[in-house]
Coordinates of C-alpha atoms in Angstrom, one line a residue:
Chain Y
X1 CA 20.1 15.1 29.2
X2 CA 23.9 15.3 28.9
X3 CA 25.0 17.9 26.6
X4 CA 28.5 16.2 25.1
X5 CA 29.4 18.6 22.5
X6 CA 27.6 22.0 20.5
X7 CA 28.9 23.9 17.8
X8 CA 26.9 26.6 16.0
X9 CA 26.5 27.4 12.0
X10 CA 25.1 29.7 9.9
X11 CA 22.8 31.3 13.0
X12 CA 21.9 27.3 14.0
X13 CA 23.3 25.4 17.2
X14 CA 23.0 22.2 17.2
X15 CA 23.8 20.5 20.6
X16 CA 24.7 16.7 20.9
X17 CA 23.5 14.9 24.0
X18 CA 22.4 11.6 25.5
X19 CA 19.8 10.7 27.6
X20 CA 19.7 7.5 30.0
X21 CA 16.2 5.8 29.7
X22 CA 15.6 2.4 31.4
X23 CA 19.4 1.3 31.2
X24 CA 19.8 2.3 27.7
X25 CA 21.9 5.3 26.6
X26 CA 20.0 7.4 23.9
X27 CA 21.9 10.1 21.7
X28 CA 20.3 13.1 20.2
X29 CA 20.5 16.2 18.7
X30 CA 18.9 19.2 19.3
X31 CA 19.3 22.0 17.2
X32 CA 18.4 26.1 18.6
X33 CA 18.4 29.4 17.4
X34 CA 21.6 30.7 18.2
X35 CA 22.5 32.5 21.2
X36 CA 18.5 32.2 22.1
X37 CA 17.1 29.2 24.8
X38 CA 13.9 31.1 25.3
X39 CA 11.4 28.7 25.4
X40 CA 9.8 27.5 22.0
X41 CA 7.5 24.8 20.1
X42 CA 9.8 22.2 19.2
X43 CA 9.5 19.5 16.4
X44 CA 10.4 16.0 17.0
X45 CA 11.9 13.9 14.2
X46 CA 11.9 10.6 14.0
X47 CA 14.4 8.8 11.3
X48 CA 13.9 6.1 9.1
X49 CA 14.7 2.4 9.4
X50 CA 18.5 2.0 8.6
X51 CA 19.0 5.5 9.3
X52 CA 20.1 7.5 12.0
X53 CA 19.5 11.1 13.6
X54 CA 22.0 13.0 11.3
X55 CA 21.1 11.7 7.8
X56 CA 21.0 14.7 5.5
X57 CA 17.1 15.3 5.0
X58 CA 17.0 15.7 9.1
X59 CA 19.6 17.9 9.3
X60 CA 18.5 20.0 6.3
X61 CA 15.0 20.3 7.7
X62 CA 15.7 21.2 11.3
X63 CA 17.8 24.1 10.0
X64 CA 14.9 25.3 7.8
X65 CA 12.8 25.1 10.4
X66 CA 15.0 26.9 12.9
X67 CA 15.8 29.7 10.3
X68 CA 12.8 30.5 9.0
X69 CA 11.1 30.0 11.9
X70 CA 12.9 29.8 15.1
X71 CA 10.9 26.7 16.0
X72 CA 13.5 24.1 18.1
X73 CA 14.4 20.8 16.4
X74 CA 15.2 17.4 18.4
X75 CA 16.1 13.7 16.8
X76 CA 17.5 10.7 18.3
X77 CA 18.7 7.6 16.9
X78 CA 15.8 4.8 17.2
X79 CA 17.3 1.7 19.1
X80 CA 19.1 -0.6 16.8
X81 CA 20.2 2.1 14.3
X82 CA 22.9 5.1 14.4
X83 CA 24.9 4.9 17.7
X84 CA 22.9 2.5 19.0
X85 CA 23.8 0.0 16.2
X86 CA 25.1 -3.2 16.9
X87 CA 27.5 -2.5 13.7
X88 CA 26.7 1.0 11.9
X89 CA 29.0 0.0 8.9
X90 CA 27.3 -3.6 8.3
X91 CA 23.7 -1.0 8.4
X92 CA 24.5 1.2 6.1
X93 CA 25.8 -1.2 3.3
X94 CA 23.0 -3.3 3.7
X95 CA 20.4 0.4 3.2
X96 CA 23.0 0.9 0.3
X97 CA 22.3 -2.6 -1.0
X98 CA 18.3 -2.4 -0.4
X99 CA 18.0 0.5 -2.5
X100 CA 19.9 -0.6 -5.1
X101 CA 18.0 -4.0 -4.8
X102 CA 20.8 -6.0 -4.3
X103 CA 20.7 -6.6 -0.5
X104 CA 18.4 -8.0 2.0
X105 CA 18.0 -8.1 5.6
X106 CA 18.4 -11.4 7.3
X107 CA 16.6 -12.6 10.3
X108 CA 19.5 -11.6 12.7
X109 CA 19.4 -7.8 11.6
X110 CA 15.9 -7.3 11.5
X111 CA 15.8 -8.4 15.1
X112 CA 18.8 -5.8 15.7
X113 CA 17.5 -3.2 14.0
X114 CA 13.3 -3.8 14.8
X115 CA 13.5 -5.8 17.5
X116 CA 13.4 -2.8 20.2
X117 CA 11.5 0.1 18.9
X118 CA 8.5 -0.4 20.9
X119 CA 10.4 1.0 23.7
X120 CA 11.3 4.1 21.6
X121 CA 8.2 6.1 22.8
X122 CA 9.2 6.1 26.4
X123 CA 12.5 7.6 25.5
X124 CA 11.1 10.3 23.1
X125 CA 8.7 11.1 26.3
X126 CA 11.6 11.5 28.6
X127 CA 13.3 13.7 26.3
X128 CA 9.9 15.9 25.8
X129 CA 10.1 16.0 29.7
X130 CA 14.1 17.6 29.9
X131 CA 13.5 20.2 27.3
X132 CA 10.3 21.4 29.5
X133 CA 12.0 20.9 32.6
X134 CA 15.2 22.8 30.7
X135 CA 12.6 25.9 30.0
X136 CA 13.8 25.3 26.5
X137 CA 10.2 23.8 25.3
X138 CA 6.8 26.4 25.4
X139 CA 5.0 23.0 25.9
X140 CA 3.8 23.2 22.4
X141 CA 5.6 19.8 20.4
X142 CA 5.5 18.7 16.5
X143 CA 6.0 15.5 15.3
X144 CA 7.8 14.8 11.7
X145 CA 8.4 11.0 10.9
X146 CA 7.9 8.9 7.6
X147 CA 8.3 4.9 7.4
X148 CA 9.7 3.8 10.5
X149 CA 9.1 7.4 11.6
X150 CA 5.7 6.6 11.2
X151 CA 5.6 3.3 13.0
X152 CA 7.3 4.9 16.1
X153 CA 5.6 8.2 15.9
X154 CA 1.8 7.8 14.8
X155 CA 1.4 5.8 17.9
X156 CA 3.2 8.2 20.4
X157 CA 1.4 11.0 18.8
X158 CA -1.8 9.7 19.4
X159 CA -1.2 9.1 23.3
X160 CA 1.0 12.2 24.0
X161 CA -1.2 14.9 24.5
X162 CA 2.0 17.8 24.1
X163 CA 2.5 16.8 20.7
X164 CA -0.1 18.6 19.3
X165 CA 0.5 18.5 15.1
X166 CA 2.2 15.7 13.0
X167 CA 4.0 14.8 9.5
X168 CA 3.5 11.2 8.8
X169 CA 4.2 9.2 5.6
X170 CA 5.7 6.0 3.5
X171 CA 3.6 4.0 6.0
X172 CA 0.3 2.0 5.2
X173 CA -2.7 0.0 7.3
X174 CA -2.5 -3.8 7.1
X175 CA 1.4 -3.5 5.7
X176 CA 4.3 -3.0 7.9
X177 CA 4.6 -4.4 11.9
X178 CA 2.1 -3.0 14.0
X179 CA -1.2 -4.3 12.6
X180 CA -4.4 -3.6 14.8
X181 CA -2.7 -1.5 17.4
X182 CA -1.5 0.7 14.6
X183 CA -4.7 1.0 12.8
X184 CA -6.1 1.6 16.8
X185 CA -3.5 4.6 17.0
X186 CA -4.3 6.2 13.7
X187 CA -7.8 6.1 14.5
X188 CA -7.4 8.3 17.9
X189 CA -5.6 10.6 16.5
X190 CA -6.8 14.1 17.1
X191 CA -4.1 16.5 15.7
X192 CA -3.6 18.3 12.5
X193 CA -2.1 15.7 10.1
X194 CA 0.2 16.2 6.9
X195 CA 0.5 12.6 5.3
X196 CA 3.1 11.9 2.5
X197 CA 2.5 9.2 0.3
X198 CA 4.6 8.1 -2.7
X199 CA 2.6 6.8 -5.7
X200 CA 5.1 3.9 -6.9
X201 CA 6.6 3.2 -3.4
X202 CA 7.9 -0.3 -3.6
X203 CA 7.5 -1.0 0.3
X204 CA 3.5 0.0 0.3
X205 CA 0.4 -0.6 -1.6
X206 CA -1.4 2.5 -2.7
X207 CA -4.1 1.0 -1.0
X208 CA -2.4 0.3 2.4
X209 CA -1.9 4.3 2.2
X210 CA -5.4 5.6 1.7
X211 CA -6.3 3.2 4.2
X212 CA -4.4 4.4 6.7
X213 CA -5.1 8.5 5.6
X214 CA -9.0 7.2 5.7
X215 CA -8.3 5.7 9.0
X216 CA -6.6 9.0 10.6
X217 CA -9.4 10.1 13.5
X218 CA -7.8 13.4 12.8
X219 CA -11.0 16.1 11.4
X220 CA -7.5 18.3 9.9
X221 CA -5.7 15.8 7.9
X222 CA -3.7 16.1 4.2
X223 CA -2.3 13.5 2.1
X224 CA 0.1 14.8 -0.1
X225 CA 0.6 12.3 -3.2
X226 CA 3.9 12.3 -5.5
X227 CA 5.2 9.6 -8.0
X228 CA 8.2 7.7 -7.5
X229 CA 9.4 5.0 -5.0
X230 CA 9.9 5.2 -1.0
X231 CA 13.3 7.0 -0.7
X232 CA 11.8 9.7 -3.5
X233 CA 10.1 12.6 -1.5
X234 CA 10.4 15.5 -3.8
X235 CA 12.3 18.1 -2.0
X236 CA 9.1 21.1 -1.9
X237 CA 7.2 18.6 0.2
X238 CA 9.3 20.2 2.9
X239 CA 8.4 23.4 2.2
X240 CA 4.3 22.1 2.8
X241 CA 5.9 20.6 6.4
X242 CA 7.2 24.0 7.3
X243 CA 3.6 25.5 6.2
X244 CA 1.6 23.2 7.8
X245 CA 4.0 23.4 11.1
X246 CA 3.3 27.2 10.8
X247 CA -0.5 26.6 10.7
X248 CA -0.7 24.3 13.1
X249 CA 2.1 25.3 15.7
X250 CA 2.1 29.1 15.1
X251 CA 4.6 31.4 15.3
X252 CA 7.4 31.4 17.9
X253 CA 6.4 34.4 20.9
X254 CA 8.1 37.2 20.6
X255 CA 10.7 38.0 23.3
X256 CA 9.4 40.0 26.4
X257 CA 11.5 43.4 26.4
Chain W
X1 CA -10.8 42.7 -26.2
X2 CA -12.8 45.6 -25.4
X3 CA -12.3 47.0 -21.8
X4 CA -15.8 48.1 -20.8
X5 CA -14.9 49.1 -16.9
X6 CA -11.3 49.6 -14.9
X7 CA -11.0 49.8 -10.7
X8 CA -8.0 50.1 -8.5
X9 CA -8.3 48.4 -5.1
X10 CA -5.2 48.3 -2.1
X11 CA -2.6 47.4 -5.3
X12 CA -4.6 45.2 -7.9
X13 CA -6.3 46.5 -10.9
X14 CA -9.5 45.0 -12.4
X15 CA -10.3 45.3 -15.8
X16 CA -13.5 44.0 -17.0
X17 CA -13.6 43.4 -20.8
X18 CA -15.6 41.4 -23.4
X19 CA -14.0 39.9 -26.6
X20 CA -16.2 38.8 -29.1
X21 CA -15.2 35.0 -30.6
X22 CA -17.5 33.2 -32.9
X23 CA -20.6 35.3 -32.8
X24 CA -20.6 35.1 -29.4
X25 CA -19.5 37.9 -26.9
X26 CA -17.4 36.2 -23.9
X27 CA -17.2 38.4 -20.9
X28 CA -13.9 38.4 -18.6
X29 CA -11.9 40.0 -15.9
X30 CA -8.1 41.2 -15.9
X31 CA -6.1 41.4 -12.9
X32 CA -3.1 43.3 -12.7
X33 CA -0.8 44.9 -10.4
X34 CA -1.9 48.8 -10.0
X35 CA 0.3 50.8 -12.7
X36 CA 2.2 48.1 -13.9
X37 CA 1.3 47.0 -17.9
X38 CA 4.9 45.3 -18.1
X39 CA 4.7 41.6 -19.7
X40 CA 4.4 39.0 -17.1
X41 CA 3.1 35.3 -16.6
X42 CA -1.0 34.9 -16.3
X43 CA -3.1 32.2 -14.6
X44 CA -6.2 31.4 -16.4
X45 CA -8.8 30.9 -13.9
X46 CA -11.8 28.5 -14.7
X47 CA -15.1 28.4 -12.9
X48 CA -16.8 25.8 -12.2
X49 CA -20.0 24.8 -13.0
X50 CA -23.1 26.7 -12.0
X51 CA -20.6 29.8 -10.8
X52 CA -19.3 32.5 -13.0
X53 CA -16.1 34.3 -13.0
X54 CA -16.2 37.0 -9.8
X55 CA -17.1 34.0 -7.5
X56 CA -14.9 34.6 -4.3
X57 CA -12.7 32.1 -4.5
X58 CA -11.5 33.2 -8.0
X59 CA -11.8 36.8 -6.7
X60 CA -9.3 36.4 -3.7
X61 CA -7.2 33.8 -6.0
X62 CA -6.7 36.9 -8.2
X63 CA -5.7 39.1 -5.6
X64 CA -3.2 37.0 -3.8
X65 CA -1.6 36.0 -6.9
X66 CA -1.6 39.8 -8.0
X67 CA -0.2 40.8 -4.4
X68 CA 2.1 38.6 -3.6
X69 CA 3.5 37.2 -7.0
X70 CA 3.3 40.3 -9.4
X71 CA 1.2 38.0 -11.9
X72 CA -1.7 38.7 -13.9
X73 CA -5.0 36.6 -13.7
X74 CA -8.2 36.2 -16.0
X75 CA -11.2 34.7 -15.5
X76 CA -13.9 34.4 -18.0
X77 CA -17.9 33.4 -17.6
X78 CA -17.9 30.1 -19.2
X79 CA -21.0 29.2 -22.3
X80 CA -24.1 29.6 -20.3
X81 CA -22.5 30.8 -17.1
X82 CA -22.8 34.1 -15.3
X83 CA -23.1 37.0 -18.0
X84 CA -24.0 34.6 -20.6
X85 CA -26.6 32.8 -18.8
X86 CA -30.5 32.5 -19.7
X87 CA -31.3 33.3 -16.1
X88 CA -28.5 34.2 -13.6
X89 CA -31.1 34.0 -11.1
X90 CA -32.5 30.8 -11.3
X91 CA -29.1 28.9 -11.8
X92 CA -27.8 31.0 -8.3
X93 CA -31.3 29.6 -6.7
X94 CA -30.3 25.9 -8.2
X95 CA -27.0 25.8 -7.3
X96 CA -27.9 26.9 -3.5
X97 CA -30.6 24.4 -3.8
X98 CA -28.3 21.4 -5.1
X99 CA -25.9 22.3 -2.4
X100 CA -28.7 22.1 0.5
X101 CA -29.3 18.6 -1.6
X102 CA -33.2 20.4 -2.5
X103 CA -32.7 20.7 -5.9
X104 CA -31.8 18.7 -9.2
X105 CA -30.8 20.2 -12.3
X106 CA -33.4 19.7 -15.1
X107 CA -32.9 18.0 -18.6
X108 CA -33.2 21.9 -19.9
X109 CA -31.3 23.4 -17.3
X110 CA -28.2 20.8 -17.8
X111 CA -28.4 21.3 -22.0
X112 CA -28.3 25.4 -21.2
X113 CA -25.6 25.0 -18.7
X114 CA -23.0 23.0 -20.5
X115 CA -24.5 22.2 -23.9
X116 CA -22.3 24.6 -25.1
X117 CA -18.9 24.3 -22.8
X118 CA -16.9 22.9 -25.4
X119 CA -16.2 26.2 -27.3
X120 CA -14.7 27.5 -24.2
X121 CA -11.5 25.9 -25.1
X122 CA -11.1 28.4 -28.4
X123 CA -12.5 31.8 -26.4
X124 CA -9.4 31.2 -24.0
X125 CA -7.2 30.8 -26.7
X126 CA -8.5 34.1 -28.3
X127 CA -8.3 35.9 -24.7
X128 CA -4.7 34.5 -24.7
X129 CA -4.0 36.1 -28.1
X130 CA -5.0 39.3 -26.9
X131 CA -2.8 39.5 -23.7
X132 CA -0.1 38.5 -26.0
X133 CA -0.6 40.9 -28.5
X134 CA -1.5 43.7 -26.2
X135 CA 2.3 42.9 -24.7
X136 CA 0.4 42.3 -21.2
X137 CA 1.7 38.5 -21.1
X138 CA 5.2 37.2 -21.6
X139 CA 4.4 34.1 -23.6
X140 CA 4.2 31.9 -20.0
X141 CA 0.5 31.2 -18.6
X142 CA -0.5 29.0 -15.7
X143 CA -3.8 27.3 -15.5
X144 CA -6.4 26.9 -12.4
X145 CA -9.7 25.6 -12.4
X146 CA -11.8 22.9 -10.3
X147 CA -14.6 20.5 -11.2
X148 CA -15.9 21.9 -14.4
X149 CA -13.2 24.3 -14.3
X150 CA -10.9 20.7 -14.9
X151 CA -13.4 19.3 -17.6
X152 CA -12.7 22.6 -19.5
X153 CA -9.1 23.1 -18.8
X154 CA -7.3 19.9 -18.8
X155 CA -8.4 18.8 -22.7
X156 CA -7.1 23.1 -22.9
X157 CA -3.6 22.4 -21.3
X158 CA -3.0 19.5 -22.9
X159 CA -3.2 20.8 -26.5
X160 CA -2.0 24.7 -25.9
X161 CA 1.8 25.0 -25.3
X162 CA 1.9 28.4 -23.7
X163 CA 0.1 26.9 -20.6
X164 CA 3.5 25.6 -19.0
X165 CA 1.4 24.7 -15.4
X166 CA -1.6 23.6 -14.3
X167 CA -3.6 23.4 -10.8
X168 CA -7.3 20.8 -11.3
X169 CA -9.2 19.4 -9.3
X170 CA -12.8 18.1 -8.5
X171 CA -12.5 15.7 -10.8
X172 CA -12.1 11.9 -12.0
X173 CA -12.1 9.6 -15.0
X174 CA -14.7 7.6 -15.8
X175 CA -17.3 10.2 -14.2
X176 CA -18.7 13.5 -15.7
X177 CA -18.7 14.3 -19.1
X178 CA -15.7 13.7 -21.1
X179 CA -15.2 10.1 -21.3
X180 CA -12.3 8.7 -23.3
X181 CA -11.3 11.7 -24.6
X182 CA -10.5 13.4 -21.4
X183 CA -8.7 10.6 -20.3
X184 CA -6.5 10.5 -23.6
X185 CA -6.2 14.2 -22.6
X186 CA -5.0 13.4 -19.4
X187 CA -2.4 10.8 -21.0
X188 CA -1.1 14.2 -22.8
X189 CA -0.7 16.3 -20.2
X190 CA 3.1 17.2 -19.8
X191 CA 2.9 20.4 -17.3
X192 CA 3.7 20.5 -13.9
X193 CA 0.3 19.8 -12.5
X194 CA -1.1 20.6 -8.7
X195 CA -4.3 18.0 -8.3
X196 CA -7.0 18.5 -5.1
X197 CA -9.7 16.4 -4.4
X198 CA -11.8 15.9 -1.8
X199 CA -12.1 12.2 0.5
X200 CA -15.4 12.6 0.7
X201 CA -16.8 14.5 -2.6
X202 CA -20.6 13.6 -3.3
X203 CA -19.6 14.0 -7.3
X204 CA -16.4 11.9 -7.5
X205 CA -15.7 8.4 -6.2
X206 CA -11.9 8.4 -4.6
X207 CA -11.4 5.4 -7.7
X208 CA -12.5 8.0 -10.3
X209 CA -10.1 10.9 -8.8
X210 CA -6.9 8.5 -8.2
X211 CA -7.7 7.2 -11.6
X212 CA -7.2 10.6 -13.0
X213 CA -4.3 11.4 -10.9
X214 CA -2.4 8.1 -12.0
X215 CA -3.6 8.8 -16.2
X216 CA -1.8 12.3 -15.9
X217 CA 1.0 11.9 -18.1
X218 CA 2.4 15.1 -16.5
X219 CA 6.4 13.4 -15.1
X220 CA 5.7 16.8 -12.0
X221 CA 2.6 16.1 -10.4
X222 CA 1.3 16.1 -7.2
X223 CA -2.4 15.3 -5.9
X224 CA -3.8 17.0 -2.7
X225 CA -6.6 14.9 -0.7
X226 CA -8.6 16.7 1.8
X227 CA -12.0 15.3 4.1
X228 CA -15.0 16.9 3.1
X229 CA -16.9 17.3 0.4
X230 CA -17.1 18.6 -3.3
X231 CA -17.4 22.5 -2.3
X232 CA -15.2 22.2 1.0
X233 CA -11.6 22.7 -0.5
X234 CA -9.8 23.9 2.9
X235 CA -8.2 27.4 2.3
X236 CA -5.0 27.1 2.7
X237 CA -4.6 24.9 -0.7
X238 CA -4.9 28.8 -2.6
X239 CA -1.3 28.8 -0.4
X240 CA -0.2 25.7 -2.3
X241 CA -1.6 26.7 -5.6
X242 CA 0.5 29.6 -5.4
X243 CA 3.8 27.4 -4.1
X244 CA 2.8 25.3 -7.0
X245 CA 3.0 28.7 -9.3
X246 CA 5.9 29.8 -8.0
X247 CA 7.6 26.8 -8.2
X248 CA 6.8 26.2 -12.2
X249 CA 6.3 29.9 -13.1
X250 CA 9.3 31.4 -11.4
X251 CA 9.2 35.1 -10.6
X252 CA 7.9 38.4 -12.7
X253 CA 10.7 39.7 -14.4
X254 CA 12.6 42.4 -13.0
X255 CA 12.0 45.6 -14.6
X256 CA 14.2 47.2 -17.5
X257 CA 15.9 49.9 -16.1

């Protein structure tokens, strides 16, 4: 990890880095209490497809997790997307476009953007591995990831035994890439689960979602259920993240005097 | 209202009254924070079936929403519940029994227990007048109330305008009593409503409960599913009934100086 730039806000720091994995350079953020590197349980977040590591609901919810909480907060940008992107401007007008339901993607940029993410655990893992090494991490990891998020982190949860709790969402069985490796991932899950599903989300079934919750191995798990389409989260669900983080993380350790 | 008995435990006053409504006398519980008669917003609190109104769960509801919130909470025993039952006794000993799965409700039993459940709807309206008119409630009330507590108080929220928010639960269309007119009351609803079900409730098919869910008319509503079965609601959902209050109740009002 190569720190390449920190600035601190509000009682947050958030410190820019990359991390070479396999012959790819990965960026990332971590975000800290200020002025504190004791070590704590951190929560990964894992973005969207067509999104990146700063996109505002990741930013908003590692602060409130750092604030209230003084848990830390790490994202990188997925292969494909953010830095990484082949051509960031060409990503974000086609998002633009998809939402308004004027744009799709063509063969070429689904390959760009999808064509790599299987690799993305491995890089996640050797993050996990500098924080610890760093003395930043207590050992204890959180995962928080919806859609994509989902795709890449229901599979590394379930194989990674440091992350030991989980957000998922926006993501279905039988729907989506994956298929029966997926539905094999969801069903070793162990860890306490918060799932968000959106009632009229255009990209999954209603039944793709409670097939997947069902298929969660997972004896704690929640599915949270709201109306509106994919991109339409209400914003108190974050609120339930940071509570079911609390339950299932606990509470940073207090300083030794 | 006629207070018959008033207690004072760690900051939360009970006041156990009856009111008489239609020849019948209907026995509830006020809580309120110790010393403080100031209008506020209330939470109705509906049993469910078989139970009566100092059941734990509404017991430590009350409390935390006393404690923590400043609100007041009623309960009342439902027509042939608790107070008003033939025989506490043997409904306590059938509803243990139906939960071990050793014991089915009789023809007699069932025409005692909720024969009479529809009037319950104009004894909370009464109550309501009371709290009103005794300046105890500021015009705003909440509702809460699972499995029959949702067959009495849905068709009750969706016709009484003071109840501005609603938590159900335990429940699902096309099952239970009710039929078509519960689900035209669930088409009415327009409040703010919290809704937790169980995966794996021996009383309600996960069709009959998303059913219900998606006929809510309500545009604010979110639905909570948990494993386990009708009785096993996990505990921290009382944390996200009270998120849910605080969210569409907002805050006691300061006091006048």
């Amino acid at each position: 990890m190569r720190i390449v730039d920190e600035s601190t806000d509000h009682g947050v720091t958030e410190r820019t880095f990359t991390r070479d994995v396999d012959g790819d350079t990965v960026p990332g953020v971590l975000w800290l209490p200020a002025g504190n590197d004791a070590p704590r349980p951190i929560v990964l977040v894992g973005h969207g497809g067509l999104q990146h590591k700063k996109v505002p609901n990741i930013v908003e919810l590692a602060a409130q997790l750092v604030r209230n909480q003084g848990y830390g907060v790490i994202a990188l940008d997925a292969p494909g997307h953010g830095d990484r992107a082949a051509d960031a401007e060409a990503i974000e007008q086609t998002r633009q476009g998809l939402q308004r339901g004027t744009a799709r993607l063509d063969a070429d940029q689904t390959k760009q953007l999808f064509g790599r993410i299987g690799r993305h655990a491995g890089e996640w893992r050797a993050v996990m591995d500098d924080v610890q090494s760093a003395g930043l991490s207590d050992g204890r990891f959180g995962y928080w990831g919806v859609s994509m998020g989902t795709m890449i982190g229901l599979p590394l949860t379930a194989s990674e035994p440091r992350i030991t709790t989980a957000v998922f969402g926006l993501a279905g069985l039988g729907e989506g890439p994956g298929g029966e490796a997926f539905g094999e991932a969801a069903r070793a899950l162990t860890v306490p689960v918060l799932f968000l599903f959106q009632w009229d989300d255009n990209l999954m079934s209603r039944e793709s979602g409670m097939a997947l919750f069902d298929a969660m191995g997972s004896k704690h798990k929640t599915m949270h259920v709201n109306p509106g389409g994919h991109v339409e989260i209400p914003r108190f669900e974050r609120d339930a993240a940071e509570a079911h983080y609390v339950r299932s993380l606990g509470p940073v350790p207090a300083p030794v005097p």
